[in-house]
Coordinates of C-alpha atoms and ligand atoms in Angstrom, one line a residue:
M1 CA -18.6 -29.8 13.5
I2 CA -15.4 -27.9 14.3
G3 CA -15.3 -26.1 17.6
S4 CA -17.9 -23.3 18.0
R5 CA -18.5 -23.1 14.3
G6 CA -21.5 -25.5 14.7
D7 CA -23.0 -22.9 17.1
S8 CA -22.5 -20.0 14.7
I9 CA -24.2 -21.8 11.8
R10 CA -27.1 -23.0 14.0
Q11 CA -27.7 -19.4 15.1
L12 CA -27.7 -18.4 11.4
M13 CA -30.3 -21.2 10.8
L14 CA -32.5 -20.1 13.6
A15 CA -32.4 -16.5 12.4
E16 CA -33.5 -17.7 9.0
G17 CA -36.1 -20.0 10.3
V18 CA -34.9 -23.2 8.4
D19 CA -34.9 -26.8 9.8
A20 CA -31.8 -27.7 7.8
L21 CA -29.0 -26.2 5.8
V22 CA -27.5 -27.8 2.7
L23 CA -24.0 -26.7 1.8
L24 CA -22.3 -27.6 -1.5
G25 CA -19.5 -25.0 -1.4
L26 CA -16.2 -26.6 -0.6
P27 CA -14.7 -23.7 1.5
N28 CA -17.7 -23.5 3.8
I29 CA -17.8 -27.4 4.0
R30 CA -14.1 -27.4 5.0
Y31 CA -14.6 -24.5 7.5
L32 CA -17.5 -26.3 9.2
C33 CA -16.4 -30.0 9.1
G34 CA -12.9 -30.1 8.0
F35 CA -13.3 -32.0 4.7
S36 CA -10.6 -30.9 2.1
G37 CA -11.7 -33.2 -0.7
T38 CA -13.3 -31.9 -3.9
D39 CA -16.9 -33.3 -3.7
G40 CA -19.4 -33.6 -0.9
V41 CA -22.4 -32.1 0.8
L42 CA -22.9 -31.1 4.4
I43 CA -26.3 -31.1 5.8
V44 CA -26.7 -29.2 9.1
A45 CA -29.9 -29.7 11.3
A46 CA -30.6 -28.4 14.7
D47 CA -29.5 -31.6 16.4
K48 CA -27.1 -33.3 13.9
S49 CA -24.9 -32.9 11.1
L50 CA -24.6 -35.2 8.1
F51 CA -21.6 -35.3 5.5
L52 CA -22.2 -37.0 2.3
T53 CA -19.6 -37.9 -0.2
D54 CA -18.7 -40.7 -2.8
S55 CA -16.6 -43.7 -2.6
R56 CA -13.4 -41.9 -3.6
Y57 CA -13.5 -39.9 -0.4
A58 CA -14.9 -42.5 2.0
S59 CA -11.7 -43.1 4.0
Q60 CA -10.5 -39.5 3.8
A61 CA -13.9 -38.3 5.2
K62 CA -13.7 -41.0 8.0
N63 CA -10.3 -39.5 9.1
Q64 CA -11.0 -35.9 8.5
V65 CA -14.7 -35.0 8.8
C66 CA -16.2 -33.7 12.1
A67 CA -19.9 -34.6 11.6
D68 CA -22.4 -36.9 13.3
Q69 CA -22.8 -39.1 10.4
I70 CA -20.8 -39.7 7.3
I71 CA -22.6 -41.2 4.3
C72 CA -21.4 -42.6 1.0
Y73 CA -23.6 -41.9 -1.9
K74 CA -23.9 -43.3 -5.5
N75 CA -26.0 -40.5 -6.7
K76 CA -25.4 -37.2 -4.8
F77 CA -28.7 -35.4 -5.2
T78 CA -31.0 -38.4 -4.9
R79 CA -29.3 -39.4 -1.7
L80 CA -29.5 -35.8 -0.5
I81 CA -33.2 -35.6 -0.9
E82 CA -33.6 -39.0 0.6
E83 CA -31.7 -37.9 3.8
L84 CA -33.7 -34.6 4.0
T85 CA -36.9 -36.5 3.6
Q86 CA -36.1 -39.3 6.0
N87 CA -35.1 -36.8 8.6
Q88 CA -38.3 -34.7 8.2
M89 CA -36.3 -31.6 7.1
K90 CA -38.8 -29.5 5.3
R91 CA -37.7 -25.9 5.5
V92 CA -34.3 -26.2 3.9
G93 CA -31.8 -23.3 3.4
F94 CA -29.0 -23.5 0.8
D95 CA -26.1 -21.3 -0.1
A96 CA -27.4 -19.2 -2.9
D97 CA -23.9 -17.8 -3.8
V98 CA -22.8 -21.4 -4.6
M99 CA -25.7 -23.5 -5.9
S100 CA -26.3 -23.2 -9.7
V101 CA -29.7 -22.9 -11.1
A102 CA -29.3 -26.3 -12.8
T103 CA -28.5 -27.9 -9.4
F104 CA -31.5 -26.1 -7.8
N105 CA -33.9 -27.2 -10.5
E106 CA -32.7 -30.8 -10.2
L107 CA -33.2 -30.7 -6.4
Q108 CA -36.6 -29.2 -6.8
T109 CA -37.7 -31.9 -9.3
L110 CA -36.3 -34.6 -7.1
A111 CA -38.0 -33.4 -3.9
S112 CA -41.3 -32.3 -5.6
D113 CA -43.3 -30.4 -3.0
S114 CA -42.0 -32.1 0.1
I115 CA -39.3 -29.5 0.7
E116 CA -39.4 -25.7 0.8
W117 CA -36.1 -24.2 -0.2
Y118 CA -34.7 -21.0 1.2
P119 CA -31.8 -19.2 -0.5
I120 CA -29.3 -17.7 2.0
S121 CA -26.6 -15.4 0.7
E122 CA -25.3 -12.5 2.9
K123 CA -25.4 -14.2 6.2
L124 CA -23.4 -17.2 4.8
R125 CA -21.0 -14.9 3.0
S126 CA -19.8 -13.4 6.4
L127 CA -19.6 -16.8 8.2
R128 CA -15.9 -17.0 7.6
T129 CA -14.8 -13.3 7.9
I130 CA -13.5 -13.2 11.5
K131 CA -10.4 -15.4 11.7
S132 CA -9.5 -17.4 14.8
T133 CA -6.0 -17.7 16.2
E134 CA -5.5 -21.0 14.5
E135 CA -6.6 -19.5 11.2
L136 CA -4.3 -16.5 11.6
Q137 CA -1.4 -18.8 12.3
L138 CA -2.0 -20.7 8.9
L139 CA -2.4 -17.3 7.1
R140 CA 0.9 -16.1 8.6
Q141 CA 2.6 -19.4 7.7
A142 CA 1.4 -19.0 4.1
A143 CA 2.7 -15.5 3.9
S144 CA 6.0 -16.4 5.4
L145 CA 6.4 -18.9 2.6
N146 CA 5.9 -15.9 0.2
L147 CA 8.8 -14.0 1.9
D148 CA 11.2 -16.9 1.7
A149 CA 10.4 -17.9 -1.8
F150 CA 10.6 -14.4 -3.0
A151 CA 14.0 -13.9 -1.3
E152 CA 15.2 -17.0 -3.1
I153 CA 14.2 -16.0 -6.6
L154 CA 15.1 -12.3 -6.3
P155 CA 18.5 -12.7 -8.0
L156 CA 16.8 -14.2 -11.0
I157 CA 14.9 -11.0 -11.7
K158 CA 17.0 -9.3 -14.3
P159 CA 17.0 -8.3 -18.0
G160 CA 16.6 -11.2 -20.4
V161 CA 14.5 -13.5 -18.0
S162 CA 10.9 -14.1 -19.1
E163 CA 8.0 -13.3 -16.9
R164 CA 6.9 -16.9 -17.2
Q165 CA 10.3 -18.1 -15.9
I166 CA 10.0 -15.9 -12.8
A167 CA 6.4 -17.2 -12.2
L168 CA 7.6 -20.8 -12.5
E169 CA 10.7 -20.3 -10.2
L170 CA 8.4 -18.7 -7.7
E171 CA 6.0 -21.6 -7.8
F172 CA 8.8 -24.1 -7.3
A173 CA 10.2 -22.1 -4.4
L174 CA 6.8 -22.0 -2.7
K175 CA 6.1 -25.6 -3.2
R176 CA 9.6 -26.7 -2.0
R177 CA 8.8 -25.0 1.1
G178 CA 5.5 -26.7 1.7
G179 CA 3.1 -24.6 -0.2
E180 CA 0.2 -26.7 -1.3
V181 CA -0.8 -25.1 -4.6
T182 CA -0.5 -21.7 -6.2
A183 CA -3.2 -19.5 -4.9
F184 CA -3.9 -18.2 -8.5
D185 CA -2.2 -17.8 -11.8
F186 CA 0.7 -15.6 -10.9
I187 CA 0.9 -12.1 -12.4
V188 CA 4.3 -11.1 -13.6
A189 CA 3.8 -8.0 -15.8
S190 CA 6.7 -6.0 -16.9
G191 CA 7.1 -2.7 -18.9
E192 CA 4.0 -1.8 -20.7
R193 CA 2.3 -5.1 -19.7
G194 CA 2.3 -3.6 -16.2
A195 CA -0.8 -1.7 -17.2
L196 CA -2.7 -4.9 -17.2
P197 CA -3.9 -5.3 -13.6
H198 CA -4.3 -9.1 -14.4
G199 CA -1.4 -9.5 -16.7
V200 CA -0.7 -13.3 -16.2
A201 CA 3.0 -14.1 -16.7
S202 CA 3.9 -14.2 -20.4
E203 CA 6.9 -15.1 -22.5
K204 CA 8.0 -11.5 -22.5
L205 CA 11.5 -10.9 -21.4
L206 CA 12.3 -8.3 -18.7
Q207 CA 14.3 -5.3 -19.9
K208 CA 16.5 -2.7 -18.3
G209 CA 14.4 0.5 -17.3
E210 CA 11.2 -1.4 -16.6
L211 CA 9.0 -1.9 -13.7
V212 CA 7.8 -5.4 -13.0
T213 CA 4.8 -6.1 -10.8
I214 CA 4.6 -9.7 -9.4
D215 CA 1.4 -10.8 -7.7
F216 CA 1.6 -14.3 -6.1
G217 CA 0.6 -16.4 -3.2
T218 CA 0.3 -20.1 -2.1
R219 CA -1.7 -22.1 0.4
V220 CA -1.1 -23.8 3.8
A221 CA -3.7 -26.2 5.2
G222 CA -6.4 -24.5 2.9
Y223 CA -5.4 -20.9 3.9
H224 CA -3.9 -18.6 1.2
S225 CA -1.3 -15.8 0.9
D226 CA -1.7 -13.0 -1.5
E227 CA 1.0 -10.3 -2.0
T228 CA 2.2 -7.9 -4.8
V229 CA 5.6 -6.4 -5.2
T230 CA 6.7 -4.0 -7.9
L231 CA 10.3 -3.7 -8.6
A232 CA 12.5 -1.4 -10.9
I233 CA 14.9 -3.2 -13.2
G234 CA 17.8 -0.7 -13.2
K235 CA 17.2 2.9 -13.5
I236 CA 13.5 3.9 -14.6
D237 CA 12.0 7.0 -15.9
G238 CA 11.0 9.8 -13.6
N239 CA 7.2 9.3 -14.4
L240 CA 7.4 5.7 -13.5
R241 CA 9.0 6.5 -10.3
Q242 CA 6.4 9.1 -9.6
I243 CA 3.6 6.5 -10.1
F244 CA 5.4 4.1 -7.8
D245 CA 5.7 6.7 -5.1
I246 CA 1.9 7.6 -5.4
V247 CA 0.8 4.0 -5.2
L248 CA 3.2 3.2 -2.2
K249 CA 1.8 6.3 -0.4
A250 CA -1.7 5.3 -1.0
H251 CA -0.9 1.8 0.3
D252 CA 0.8 3.3 3.3
L253 CA -2.1 5.7 4.0
A254 CA -4.8 3.0 3.8
L255 CA -2.8 0.7 6.2
E256 CA -2.4 3.5 8.7
A257 CA -6.1 4.3 8.4
I258 CA -7.2 0.7 9.5
Q259 CA -9.4 0.8 12.5
P260 CA -12.2 -1.6 13.5
G261 CA -15.6 0.1 13.3
M262 CA -14.8 2.3 10.2
L263 CA -16.8 1.5 7.2
I264 CA -15.0 -0.6 4.6
C265 CA -15.9 2.1 1.9
E266 CA -14.2 4.7 4.0
L267 CA -10.9 2.6 4.0
D268 CA -11.2 2.2 0.2
A269 CA -11.6 6.0 0.0
V270 CA -8.4 6.7 1.8
A271 CA -6.3 5.2 -1.0
R272 CA -8.7 6.2 -3.8
D273 CA -8.9 9.8 -2.7
Y274 CA -5.0 10.2 -2.5
I275 CA -4.6 8.7 -5.9
A276 CA -7.3 11.0 -7.3
G277 CA -5.6 13.9 -5.7
Q278 CA -2.5 13.2 -7.5
G279 CA -4.4 13.2 -10.8
Y280 CA -4.5 9.4 -11.4
A281 CA -8.2 8.6 -10.5
E282 CA -9.1 7.2 -13.8
Y283 CA -6.1 4.7 -13.7
F284 CA -7.1 3.0 -10.4
G285 CA -10.1 1.0 -11.6
H286 CA -10.4 -1.9 -9.1
G287 CA -11.4 -2.1 -5.4
L288 CA -8.7 -1.5 -2.8
G289 CA -8.7 -5.2 -1.7
H290 CA -10.6 -8.3 -0.6
G291 CA -10.8 -10.8 2.2
V292 CA -8.4 -13.7 2.3
G293 CA -8.8 -17.0 4.0
L294 CA -10.0 -20.5 2.7
E295 CA -10.5 -18.7 -0.6
V296 CA -8.0 -16.2 -2.0
H297 CA -10.7 -13.8 -2.8
E298 CA -13.5 -13.9 -0.2
Y299 CA -15.8 -11.6 1.8
P300 CA -15.4 -8.8 2.5
A301 CA -14.6 -6.8 -0.8
V302 CA -12.8 -3.8 0.2
S303 CA -14.5 -1.4 -2.2
A304 CA -16.4 1.9 -2.5
K305 CA -19.6 -0.3 -2.4
N306 CA -19.1 -2.1 0.8
L307 CA -20.9 -0.2 3.5
E308 CA -20.3 -2.8 6.2
P309 CA -17.9 -2.0 9.2
L310 CA -14.4 -3.3 9.3
Q311 CA -14.1 -5.7 12.3
E312 CA -11.3 -6.9 14.3
G313 CA -10.2 -10.3 13.2
M314 CA -11.0 -9.7 9.5
V315 CA -8.1 -10.5 7.1
V316 CA -8.0 -8.2 4.0
T317 CA -5.6 -7.2 1.4
I318 CA -4.6 -3.5 0.7
E319 CA -3.6 -3.3 -3.0
P320 CA -3.9 0.0 -4.7
G321 CA -2.6 0.3 -8.2
V322 CA -2.2 2.8 -11.1
Y323 CA -2.2 1.3 -14.6
I324 CA -1.5 3.5 -17.5
P325 CA -2.0 2.0 -21.1
G326 CA 1.1 2.3 -23.2
T327 CA 3.3 3.2 -20.2
G328 CA 3.0 0.6 -17.5
G329 CA 1.7 0.2 -14.0
V330 CA 2.3 -0.3 -10.3
R331 CA 0.5 -2.3 -7.8
I332 CA 1.6 -2.9 -4.1
E333 CA -0.3 -5.4 -2.0
D334 CA -0.1 -6.6 1.6
T335 CA -2.4 -9.0 3.4
V336 CA -3.3 -7.7 7.0
V337 CA -5.4 -8.7 10.0
V338 CA -7.5 -5.9 11.5
T339 CA -6.6 -5.7 15.2
A340 CA -8.2 -3.8 18.2
D341 CA -6.2 -0.7 17.5
G342 CA -5.3 -1.0 13.7
Y343 CA -3.7 -3.8 11.9
A344 CA -1.0 -6.3 11.9
A345 CA 0.7 -7.3 8.6
L346 CA 0.7 -11.0 7.6
T347 CA 2.8 -10.5 4.4
A348 CA 6.2 -9.3 5.0
I349 CA 8.2 -8.6 1.9
P350 CA 9.4 -4.9 2.1
K351 CA 7.4 -2.7 -0.2
Q352 CA 9.7 0.4 -0.4
F353 CA 11.1 1.4 -3.8
K354 CA 13.7 -1.1 -4.8
Q355 CA 15.9 -0.7 -7.9
L356 CA 17.6 -3.9 -8.9
A357 CA 21.2 -3.5 -10.0
V358 CA 21.7 -4.4 -13.7
S359 CA 24.9 -4.9 -15.6
Ligands
ZN401 ZN1 -2.7 -10.5 -5.2
ZN402 ZN1 -5.3 -9.7 -3.9

């Protein structure tokens, strides 16, 4: 398996008291053995690792996968059980966040009583939270594509252009620069639609006097970027400007507060308390952020419910928002890495108030 990642996973197995671990989730599979295809199983035991995939991925796996054995199956689950049985793996852990109940039932039926299954959840969730230098480099690269692509499409953001057109141009600009896929369906929400925190780009045309919120990202070698910008299209109402300033301040305060060792819920509270103090508590309904890595939303959730400490090397987003039905909304998002004494931003588009000139 890749570098020291095999050691981390084996420590986890030891702590859980299992002979083997079966991984079906692609991000963990990629993290541990490098496979970037869309179907496969990784079995990790104390003394070996086996990667199983089908004929479509046989040669890709040979070139890509870091495992002791690569096995091509005709029937995934039958072969998985055969391998576990032949290798005398009896106490088998699995990723409970990923395996469906249907799959679990099928495996249990195939294995009958020869295997005891142990669901593992939290411990596996935190496997990928501390990013290595190489991972940070890829996350930075993905973030820099955001910066360049956004600069390219900025002149297109003007009255009469549809939200969807902006999303499409951004997608092209990111892919032209080497972005692998869009990290998610881009949110381009203007005017009243800005009140939809997940307002996927529509056919609505931008208009003078509106705010537009653009939430987008891409992927480089599996690692994602995630960033949100809110811009004013010409002169906007005083109350929209006030909301913008509140969200920006909440974003800045949260960034300044980042320290390893603080509880994640305390970080969420920095932004939430400020927004509440300004009278907008009920309009900030989501968590402050989330982890970013091989998945665009991954552990840790930066929310009021997360009582874990923030740790150096975690990569999280800081994305407060205020959404007022019938009026509009603002979200401002950066992705940052937690450092020994604070944070370093990965995303780099300036977030201060920007009023686009309109004719
Ligand atoms: Zn986002
Ligand atoms: Zn996000």
